[in-house]
């Protein structure tokens, strides 16, 4: 029994030492930052068919949850038009899944102080000029991690009628998993003196 306890204790020390080394390496080695930036840019480019520019990142750990703080994120379309621009955003990484698969897996993506233009009709939703949902495409195997918008502006336009509403978004949380969209938002609109809460769960 003593030998088993000793082995377990030694393994725990090794794991903690490796984790400490990983935290030190990710927070202090500049070359690692460049690798992460290239990885994020490549992943966004391929998944969204955009051109991604990231000025710099910082990596901070909260327990076993590393966070990548992105400074000046810009997404451009093939005409070099800005799709998304935000001075500060944050990725929360699923460390177990990332280590297992050998690539960054995002649990949560927080975007601060940006402008969002959503255009919609019965068959599609266009985000800042990028068609993100189209009923002609199957979304059964598409998963989008938790996306959070804070302190942002939203312009919502009906494509058919061209009617537009403007909102000040305090907080919007959205995700897509197993063909189910979840949205929870708190925003301000000119029609109300109090913040409005919006909750949606359903198929795209």
Short mmCIF file of C-alpha atoms in Angstrom, two decimals:
data_model
loop_
_atom_site.label_atom_id
_atom_site.label_comp_id
_atom_site.label_asym_id
_atom_site.label_seq_id
_atom_site.Cartn_x
_atom_site.Cartn_y
_atom_site.Cartn_z
CA UNK A 1 0.00 0.00 0.00
CA UNK A 2 2.86 2.37 0.85
CA UNK A 3 4.50 1.66 -2.52
CA UNK A 4 1.26 2.45 -4.38
CA UNK A 5 0.88 5.71 -2.47
CA UNK A 6 4.47 6.62 -3.20
CA UNK A 7 4.07 5.91 -6.92
CA UNK A 8 0.86 7.94 -7.05
CA UNK A 9 2.52 10.84 -5.22
CA UNK A 10 5.53 10.79 -7.56
CA UNK A 11 3.26 10.74 -10.63
CA UNK A 12 1.32 13.68 -9.24
CA UNK A 13 4.56 15.62 -8.72
CA UNK A 14 5.64 14.87 -12.30
CA UNK A 15 2.29 16.00 -13.71
CA UNK A 16 2.36 19.22 -11.67
CA UNK A 17 5.96 19.89 -12.74
CA UNK A 18 5.07 19.38 -16.41
CA UNK A 19 2.02 21.60 -16.04
CA UNK A 20 4.11 24.32 -14.36
CA UNK A 21 6.65 24.12 -17.17
CA UNK A 22 3.85 24.35 -19.76
CA UNK A 23 2.37 27.41 -18.06
CA UNK A 24 5.78 29.12 -17.83
CA UNK A 25 6.55 28.29 -21.47
CA UNK A 26 3.24 29.56 -22.84
CA UNK A 27 3.30 32.77 -20.80
CA UNK A 28 6.94 33.75 -21.32
CA UNK A 29 8.34 32.43 -24.63
CA UNK A 30 7.72 34.91 -27.51
CA UNK A 31 8.19 32.27 -30.23
CA UNK A 32 5.28 30.30 -28.77
CA UNK A 33 3.05 33.37 -29.16
CA UNK A 34 3.90 33.50 -32.88
CA UNK A 35 2.99 29.83 -33.30
CA UNK A 36 -0.35 30.38 -31.57
CA UNK A 37 -1.11 33.46 -33.70
CA UNK A 38 -0.39 31.51 -36.89
CA UNK A 39 -2.52 28.60 -35.66
CA UNK A 40 -5.52 30.84 -34.85
CA UNK A 41 -5.22 32.80 -38.10
CA UNK A 42 -5.03 29.60 -40.15
CA UNK A 43 -8.01 28.04 -38.38
CA UNK A 44 -10.20 31.14 -38.86
CA UNK A 45 -9.10 31.52 -42.49
CA UNK A 46 -10.06 27.94 -43.35
CA UNK A 47 -13.29 27.69 -41.35
CA UNK A 48 -14.73 31.09 -42.35
CA UNK A 49 -13.02 31.62 -45.73
CA UNK A 50 -11.57 34.94 -44.56
CA UNK A 51 -8.20 36.60 -44.12
CA UNK A 52 -7.30 37.00 -40.44
CA UNK A 53 -4.86 39.51 -38.94
CA UNK A 54 -3.88 39.42 -35.26
CA UNK A 55 -1.59 42.11 -33.88
CA UNK A 56 -0.51 40.36 -30.66
CA UNK A 57 -1.62 37.94 -27.96
CA UNK A 58 -1.15 37.34 -24.26
CA UNK A 59 -1.63 33.95 -22.62
CA UNK A 60 -2.98 33.70 -19.07
CA UNK A 61 -3.89 30.62 -17.04
CA UNK A 62 -6.82 30.31 -14.66
CA UNK A 63 -6.38 26.91 -13.06
CA UNK A 64 -6.36 24.43 -15.96
CA UNK A 65 -8.09 26.86 -18.33
CA UNK A 66 -5.65 28.81 -20.50
CA UNK A 67 -6.97 32.02 -22.02
CA UNK A 68 -5.57 33.66 -25.14
CA UNK A 69 -6.13 37.42 -25.07
CA UNK A 70 -6.11 38.74 -28.63
CA UNK A 71 -5.22 42.36 -29.35
CA UNK A 72 -6.58 43.97 -32.52
CA UNK A 73 -8.32 41.13 -34.36
CA UNK A 74 -9.36 41.87 -37.95
CA UNK A 75 -11.26 39.56 -40.31
CA UNK A 76 -11.26 40.51 -44.01
CA UNK A 77 -13.16 39.04 -46.96
CA UNK A 78 -11.65 38.28 -50.39
CA UNK A 79 -12.16 41.95 -51.36
CA UNK A 80 -10.15 43.10 -48.31
CA UNK A 81 -13.31 44.52 -46.75
CA UNK A 82 -13.52 44.34 -42.95
CA UNK A 83 -15.94 41.68 -41.69
CA UNK A 84 -15.04 41.99 -38.02
CA UNK A 85 -12.79 44.37 -36.13
CA UNK A 86 -12.31 44.30 -32.37
CA UNK A 87 -9.58 45.81 -30.17
CA UNK A 88 -9.79 43.05 -27.58
CA UNK A 89 -11.08 39.50 -27.67
CA UNK A 90 -10.46 36.34 -25.68
CA UNK A 91 -10.28 32.63 -26.43
CA UNK A 92 -10.75 30.09 -23.64
CA UNK A 93 -9.04 26.83 -24.60
CA UNK A 94 -10.14 23.25 -23.89
CA UNK A 95 -6.71 22.07 -22.75
CA UNK A 96 -7.52 18.34 -22.56
CA UNK A 97 -9.04 18.22 -26.03
CA UNK A 98 -6.24 20.39 -27.46
CA UNK A 99 -3.50 18.14 -26.08
CA UNK A 100 -5.36 15.02 -27.23
CA UNK A 101 -5.92 16.26 -30.82
CA UNK A 102 -2.69 18.23 -31.21
CA UNK A 103 -4.49 21.46 -32.17
CA UNK A 104 -6.21 24.36 -30.45
CA UNK A 105 -9.81 23.59 -29.49
CA UNK A 106 -11.81 26.61 -28.35
CA UNK A 107 -14.39 26.38 -25.55
CA UNK A 108 -15.39 30.04 -25.54
CA UNK A 109 -14.74 33.08 -27.76
CA UNK A 110 -15.40 36.50 -26.20
CA UNK A 111 -15.51 39.58 -28.45
CA UNK A 112 -15.57 43.08 -26.98
CA UNK A 113 -16.55 46.47 -28.42
CA UNK A 114 -17.33 45.65 -32.03
CA UNK A 115 -20.04 46.33 -34.60
CA UNK A 116 -22.21 43.54 -35.99
CA UNK A 117 -24.37 43.77 -39.11
CA UNK A 118 -26.83 40.91 -39.43
CA UNK A 119 -28.97 40.51 -42.55
CA UNK A 120 -31.53 37.75 -42.71
CA UNK A 121 -34.35 36.19 -44.70
CA UNK A 122 -36.21 32.87 -44.58
CA UNK A 123 -33.21 30.86 -45.82
CA UNK A 124 -30.04 32.54 -44.61
CA UNK A 125 -28.29 34.77 -42.09
CA UNK A 126 -25.48 37.06 -43.24
CA UNK A 127 -22.98 38.26 -40.63
CA UNK A 128 -21.13 41.43 -41.70
CA UNK A 129 -21.31 40.27 -45.32
CA UNK A 130 -20.42 36.65 -44.52
CA UNK A 131 -23.15 34.03 -45.07
CA UNK A 132 -22.98 31.93 -41.90
CA UNK A 133 -26.28 30.00 -42.07
CA UNK A 134 -27.94 28.75 -45.20
CA UNK A 135 -30.79 26.25 -45.17
CA UNK A 136 -29.47 24.62 -48.34
CA UNK A 137 -26.37 23.51 -46.39
CA UNK A 138 -26.50 20.79 -43.73
CA UNK A 139 -25.35 21.92 -40.28
CA UNK A 140 -25.68 18.51 -38.62
CA UNK A 141 -21.92 18.13 -38.20
CA UNK A 142 -21.12 21.82 -37.65
CA UNK A 143 -20.29 22.99 -34.13
CA UNK A 144 -19.56 26.57 -33.13
CA UNK A 145 -18.16 27.14 -29.62
CA UNK A 146 -19.71 29.55 -27.16
CA UNK A 147 -19.44 33.04 -28.67
CA UNK A 148 -19.94 36.09 -26.47
CA UNK A 149 -20.34 39.70 -27.62
CA UNK A 150 -19.91 42.40 -24.97
CA UNK A 151 -20.58 46.14 -25.26
CA UNK A 152 -21.18 46.01 -29.01
CA UNK A 153 -23.50 47.52 -31.60
CA UNK A 154 -25.91 45.39 -33.64
CA UNK A 155 -27.64 46.40 -36.87
CA UNK A 156 -30.36 43.91 -37.85
CA UNK A 157 -31.76 44.08 -41.40
CA UNK A 158 -34.48 42.09 -43.14
CA UNK A 159 -33.13 41.33 -46.63
CA UNK A 160 -36.57 41.26 -48.25
CA UNK A 161 -37.99 44.47 -46.77
CA UNK A 162 -34.64 46.24 -46.09
CA UNK A 163 -36.09 47.29 -42.71
CA UNK A 164 -33.30 47.91 -40.18
CA UNK A 165 -33.23 48.03 -36.39
CA UNK A 166 -30.29 49.21 -34.27
CA UNK A 167 -29.44 47.73 -30.88
CA UNK A 168 -26.84 48.35 -28.17
CA UNK A 169 -25.76 44.91 -27.00
CA UNK A 170 -24.67 44.62 -23.38
CA UNK A 171 -24.15 40.87 -23.64
CA UNK A 172 -24.97 38.25 -26.28
CA UNK A 173 -24.13 34.55 -25.89
CA UNK A 174 -24.58 32.17 -28.83
CA UNK A 175 -23.58 28.64 -29.84
CA UNK A 176 -24.36 26.01 -32.47
CA UNK A 177 -24.20 22.32 -31.59
CA UNK A 178 -25.92 19.32 -33.19
CA UNK A 179 -27.94 21.61 -35.45
CA UNK A 180 -29.34 23.52 -32.45
CA UNK A 181 -28.78 27.26 -32.07
CA UNK A 182 -28.75 28.72 -28.56
CA UNK A 183 -28.89 32.49 -28.11
CA UNK A 184 -29.21 34.50 -24.91
CA UNK A 185 -28.96 38.27 -25.24
CA UNK A 186 -29.40 41.43 -23.21
CA UNK A 187 -29.64 44.62 -25.23
CA UNK A 188 -30.97 48.17 -25.32
CA UNK A 189 -33.40 49.43 -27.95
CA UNK A 190 -35.06 52.82 -28.44
CA UNK A 191 -38.51 51.24 -27.93
CA UNK A 192 -37.78 50.51 -24.26
CA UNK A 193 -36.28 52.41 -21.35
CA UNK A 194 -35.24 49.11 -19.75
CA UNK A 195 -32.79 46.47 -21.05
CA UNK A 196 -34.48 43.75 -23.13
CA UNK A 197 -33.70 40.06 -22.65
CA UNK A 198 -33.91 37.70 -25.64
CA UNK A 199 -33.65 33.90 -25.39
CA UNK A 200 -33.80 31.52 -28.37
CA UNK A 201 -33.20 27.79 -28.79
CA UNK A 202 -34.03 25.98 -32.00
CA UNK A 203 -33.00 24.88 -35.47
CA UNK A 204 -31.39 27.30 -37.91
#
